[in-house]
Amino acid sequence: MADAATEARDERHVLAVVPPHVGGRAAGAGFAKLLPAPARVTVVESVDEDLQALRTARAVITALSPVTAEHLASAPELRLVQCASHGFDYVDVDAARSRGVPVCTIGSSGAEQQNVAEQTFALMLALAKQLVPAHTALVEADWALPRLKPSLTELSGKTLGIVGLGQIGQEVAFRGRAFAMDVVYAGRRRAAPEVEQRLGARRVPLDELLRTSDYVSLHAPLTEATRHLLSRERLALLKRTAFVVNTARGALIDQAALADALESGAVAGAGLDVFDPEPPPASLRLLRAPNVVLSPHVGGVTRETVVRISLAAARNVAGFLAGEPPQDVVN
């Protein structure tokens, strides 16, 4: 009977993977409390930390921690991979598909869209108003106004180019209109006419967006098709006065090419909340490039956002374990 009881518990076994750079074991323990009994949750900071738990897990919840083809092959009981994010690039989706394991995001919950949009504008405003060098100069008793004055600019009247007009991109567009910006967007699919009308957004080819925008903001998912979407060649299309903002995934940009563009003055500045890899190595040139504003992937981790993300992921996993169809399947 004990073996049967253990087997029944294992059918509800969930492996929660939260790496240290996004909160680690403490954050994972908080998340585990959201899953109702009879779920049995094992919290780890990487999948490789407890391979026995992986072998018996029915569901894996991962917060930006890789789930590889090798991990999937070592998990014969696995029936669901739940990403605690809108993105899913850190999971081998093809390998999961081949094993019949759905990979889910929290996309339809909208949990991250408010804060990512706010972070986008925080970076844009910091670049336009030169907040980082102004602050640093004042701390060092340097009244930098004469030096910074030629670089100060406004958002009003500028063209905001949004790459990817999904839920987050739409929130960014909405805020752009509030700043009296002209909003254009590029993406695989055209938004519904009512969405374009509500946001005052025009769809244009990507290269045209890059040539004409004063601010280019990335909100596309990372796939093989979008990796290095902003390549060296596409970065060369930007105006010298343009700013690049990335709150999506670091690998959407050729980081070496962006560093070259910033160092040569071919691009006015960049606001980056994401890097490839994360955390970035100390050798990453973008960390020392001129006129950059950097943040450590905070676009989805306000107090409010973490609660919404955790609840959305927990609901999907709990529903799946109770026999409901999974939501936001990407494969």
XYZ file of C-alpha atoms in Angstrom:
331
model
C 0.000 0.000 0.000
C 2.846 2.359 0.723
C 4.175 1.866 -2.808
C 0.741 2.623 -4.246
C 0.481 5.765 -2.145
C 3.901 6.895 -3.287
C 2.964 6.240 -6.903
C -0.229 8.268 -6.497
C 1.744 11.150 -5.019
C 4.253 10.966 -7.849
C 1.439 11.421 -10.337
C 1.123 14.886 -8.794
C 4.860 15.485 -8.501
C 5.931 18.918 -9.712
C 9.547 20.033 -10.155
C 9.906 23.821 -9.719
C 13.155 25.181 -11.145
C 14.122 28.720 -10.087
C 17.765 29.671 -10.727
C 19.591 31.933 -8.265
C 19.630 34.962 -10.548
C 15.818 35.119 -10.505
C 15.277 34.334 -6.823
C 16.503 30.794 -6.290
C 15.239 28.337 -3.722
C 13.497 30.942 -1.566
C 11.387 32.183 -4.470
C 10.674 28.597 -5.482
C 9.472 27.728 -1.989
C 7.019 30.609 -2.124
C 5.761 29.421 -5.458
C 5.340 25.843 -4.203
C 2.808 27.049 -1.639
C 0.505 28.146 -4.464
C -0.003 24.611 -5.744
C -2.873 22.923 -3.912
C -2.713 19.442 -2.432
C -2.228 16.698 -3.442
C 0.544 18.245 -5.567
C 4.014 17.392 -4.236
C 6.572 20.039 -5.157
C 10.354 19.688 -5.308
C 12.185 23.020 -5.538
C 15.613 23.202 -7.190
C 17.815 25.904 -8.665
C 18.674 23.891 -11.799
C 17.187 20.799 -13.384
C 20.482 18.946 -12.936
C 20.411 19.478 -9.179
C 18.010 16.591 -8.557
C 17.843 14.138 -11.458
C 15.796 11.668 -9.409
C 13.118 14.309 -8.938
C 13.229 14.967 -12.689
C 12.693 11.270 -13.400
C 9.460 11.189 -11.375
C 8.101 14.647 -12.206
C 4.749 14.898 -13.966
C 5.217 18.625 -14.534
C 8.211 20.955 -14.605
C 7.775 24.636 -13.883
C 10.776 26.621 -15.007
C 11.613 30.274 -14.404
C 14.106 31.018 -17.202
C 16.095 27.850 -16.417
C 17.015 25.607 -19.388
C 15.068 22.439 -20.037
C 17.062 20.580 -22.681
C 16.441 17.563 -24.881
C 18.608 15.558 -22.484
C 16.466 16.636 -19.536
C 13.305 15.642 -21.387
C 14.760 12.248 -22.269
C 15.483 11.683 -18.566
C 11.903 12.409 -17.517
C 9.718 9.435 -18.514
C 6.783 10.590 -16.356
C 6.808 14.168 -17.625
C 3.534 15.409 -19.113
C 3.900 19.213 -18.994
C 6.552 21.937 -19.069
C 5.281 25.247 -17.715
C 7.322 28.395 -18.365
C 6.879 31.077 -15.728
C 7.176 33.758 -18.395
C 5.852 34.883 -21.764
C 9.035 33.566 -23.402
C 9.902 29.923 -23.955
C 13.290 30.034 -25.701
C 15.055 28.278 -22.812
C 13.052 25.078 -23.390
C 13.828 22.674 -26.242
C 10.348 22.958 -27.718
C 11.046 20.601 -30.620
C 12.290 17.858 -28.305
C 9.230 18.317 -26.098
C 6.961 18.087 -29.133
C 8.612 14.859 -30.256
C 7.886 13.363 -26.837
C 4.310 14.595 -26.794
C 4.943 16.999 -23.906
C 3.164 20.374 -24.179
C 5.193 23.477 -23.367
C 3.115 26.324 -21.942
C 3.707 29.978 -21.192
C 1.666 32.492 -19.220
C 0.992 34.517 -22.365
C -2.772 34.914 -22.149
C -2.599 35.976 -18.485
C -1.003 39.308 -19.370
C 0.956 39.003 -16.123
C 4.078 40.766 -17.369
C 2.791 43.219 -19.915
C 2.251 46.215 -17.620
C 5.680 46.143 -16.052
C 7.599 45.336 -19.232
C 5.908 48.293 -20.925
C 6.773 50.522 -17.975
C 10.382 49.299 -18.001
C 10.563 50.041 -21.716
C 9.595 53.642 -21.100
C 11.872 53.930 -18.090
C 14.787 53.043 -20.371
C 13.579 55.340 -23.147
C 13.201 58.289 -20.797
C 16.550 57.615 -19.152
C 18.209 57.721 -22.580
C 16.344 60.807 -23.757
C 17.054 62.755 -20.568
C 20.586 61.354 -20.003
C 19.629 60.396 -16.451
C 22.494 57.987 -15.775
C 25.376 60.295 -16.764
C 23.594 63.248 -15.131
C 23.264 61.378 -11.845
C 26.840 60.095 -11.951
C 28.208 63.547 -12.681
C 26.317 65.189 -9.826
C 27.459 62.538 -7.354
C 30.998 63.382 -8.409
C 30.335 67.134 -7.902
C 30.309 67.754 -11.659
C 27.643 70.176 -12.921
C 27.305 68.431 -16.291
C 24.520 70.515 -17.814
C 26.674 72.239 -20.476
C 28.132 68.889 -21.564
C 24.840 66.970 -21.552
C 22.654 69.679 -23.072
C 23.350 68.790 -26.754
C 22.263 65.178 -26.136
C 18.975 65.875 -24.352
C 15.858 65.152 -26.373
C 12.105 64.550 -26.114
C 9.810 61.631 -26.794
C 6.980 63.829 -28.030
C 6.813 63.956 -31.817
C 9.312 61.124 -32.274
C 8.664 57.865 -34.115
C 8.418 54.783 -31.933
C 9.074 51.577 -33.865
C 7.763 48.454 -32.136
C 9.008 45.065 -33.304
C 6.285 42.634 -32.284
C 2.817 44.018 -31.546
C 1.641 41.310 -29.162
C 0.203 42.002 -25.730
C 3.342 43.717 -24.459
C 3.962 45.561 -27.720
C 0.418 46.910 -27.590
C 0.958 48.210 -24.062
C 4.088 49.981 -25.273
C 2.217 51.462 -28.229
C -0.547 52.693 -25.910
C 2.005 54.510 -23.785
C 3.740 55.863 -26.862
C 0.550 57.546 -27.955
C 0.235 59.079 -24.475
C 3.664 60.648 -25.088
C 2.431 62.001 -28.446
C 4.706 59.664 -30.402
C 4.072 58.385 -33.914
C 3.770 54.598 -33.569
C 4.762 52.133 -36.269
C 5.215 48.398 -35.916
C 6.593 45.363 -37.710
C 5.794 41.720 -37.188
C 4.886 38.427 -38.780
C 1.180 39.128 -38.518
C -0.834 42.261 -38.963
C -2.822 43.337 -35.934
C -6.584 43.498 -36.169
C -7.838 46.755 -37.726
C -9.546 47.755 -34.474
C -6.240 47.293 -32.588
C -4.370 49.443 -35.107
C -7.071 52.100 -34.854
C -7.137 52.069 -31.061
C -3.367 52.405 -30.840
C -2.894 54.652 -33.856
C -0.267 52.186 -35.072
C 0.792 51.606 -38.680
C 2.370 48.359 -39.889
C 5.515 48.813 -41.980
C 8.282 46.490 -43.208
C 11.015 45.922 -40.631
C 13.733 47.641 -42.639
C 11.537 50.718 -43.098
C 10.845 50.760 -39.367
C 14.561 50.692 -38.646
C 15.336 53.477 -41.124
C 12.635 55.839 -39.842
C 12.268 55.243 -36.099
C 13.799 57.377 -33.379
C 13.231 54.638 -30.797
C 13.257 50.950 -31.744
C 11.711 48.728 -29.078
C 11.906 44.938 -29.317
C 8.987 42.777 -28.176
C 9.325 39.667 -30.325
C 9.773 36.111 -29.004
C 13.189 34.522 -29.422
C 13.099 31.769 -32.034
C 15.596 30.579 -34.617
C 13.946 32.997 -37.042
C 14.377 36.002 -34.723
C 17.811 35.254 -33.282
C 20.026 38.280 -34.097
C 17.021 39.942 -35.713
C 18.956 43.169 -35.256
C 22.019 41.976 -37.132
C 25.002 44.115 -38.048
C 23.369 44.850 -41.401
C 20.071 45.889 -39.861
C 21.719 48.004 -37.166
C 23.412 49.899 -40.011
C 19.954 51.013 -41.193
C 19.320 53.007 -38.012
C 19.639 56.771 -37.854
C 22.649 58.007 -35.919
C 20.188 59.695 -33.533
C 18.185 56.512 -32.908
C 17.945 54.582 -29.653
C 17.532 50.808 -29.325
C 15.535 49.402 -26.407
C 15.354 45.689 -25.639
C 13.157 44.274 -22.883
C 12.429 40.978 -24.667
C 15.417 38.631 -25.126
C 19.102 39.502 -25.385
C 19.765 37.264 -28.380
C 17.378 39.272 -30.551
C 20.367 41.580 -31.052
C 23.868 40.825 -32.291
C 25.471 42.191 -29.123
C 28.945 42.601 -30.611
C 27.498 44.534 -33.541
C 25.508 46.786 -31.196
C 28.641 47.468 -29.139
C 30.466 48.444 -32.338
C 27.616 50.764 -33.347
C 27.569 52.460 -29.946
C 31.339 52.844 -29.786
C 31.486 54.350 -33.290
C 28.509 56.674 -32.736
C 26.469 54.962 -35.460
C 23.658 54.597 -32.906
C 22.835 57.214 -30.274
C 22.226 54.843 -27.361
C 20.692 51.652 -26.064
C 18.498 50.663 -23.132
C 18.892 46.983 -22.303
C 17.057 44.890 -19.731
C 18.035 41.530 -21.258
C 21.310 39.909 -22.270
C 22.704 36.784 -23.878
C 23.554 34.940 -21.676
C 22.107 35.950 -18.332
C 23.671 37.027 -16.105
C 26.056 38.601 -18.641
C 29.769 37.902 -18.339
C 31.980 40.737 -17.112
C 33.670 40.695 -20.517
C 30.504 41.764 -22.366
C 31.417 44.973 -24.177
C 27.915 46.386 -23.864
C 28.484 46.776 -20.125
C 31.060 49.471 -20.907
C 29.683 50.878 -24.159
C 28.909 54.600 -24.328
C 25.399 55.871 -23.650
C 23.793 52.675 -22.438
C 21.233 52.244 -19.674
C 21.273 48.740 -18.274
C 19.032 46.782 -15.907
C 19.196 43.119 -14.807
C 16.052 41.705 -16.465
C 13.755 43.494 -14.046
C 10.995 43.955 -16.631
C 8.968 41.079 -15.200
C 9.831 41.063 -11.527
C 8.039 43.818 -9.663
C 6.231 42.708 -6.513
C 2.940 42.843 -8.379
C 4.217 41.075 -11.496
C 5.804 38.184 -9.601
C 2.481 37.480 -7.909
C 0.616 37.491 -11.242
C 3.232 35.273 -12.938
C 3.268 32.779 -10.079
C -0.518 32.568 -9.913
C -0.842 32.135 -13.687
C 1.745 29.342 -13.810
C 0.330 27.619 -10.728
C -3.227 27.723 -12.063
C -2.207 26.145 -15.354
C -0.238 23.355 -13.678
C -2.925 22.689 -11.062
C -5.589 22.574 -13.746
C -3.546 20.195 -15.856
C -2.947 17.848 -12.924
C -6.694 17.902 -12.291
C -7.383 16.783 -15.849
C -8.028 20.128 -17.560
C -6.456 20.962 -20.943
C -3.316 23.119 -20.622
C -3.426 26.771 -21.621
C -0.989 28.803 -23.766
C 0.613 25.776 -25.435
C 3.399 26.867 -27.801
C 4.194 23.505 -29.388
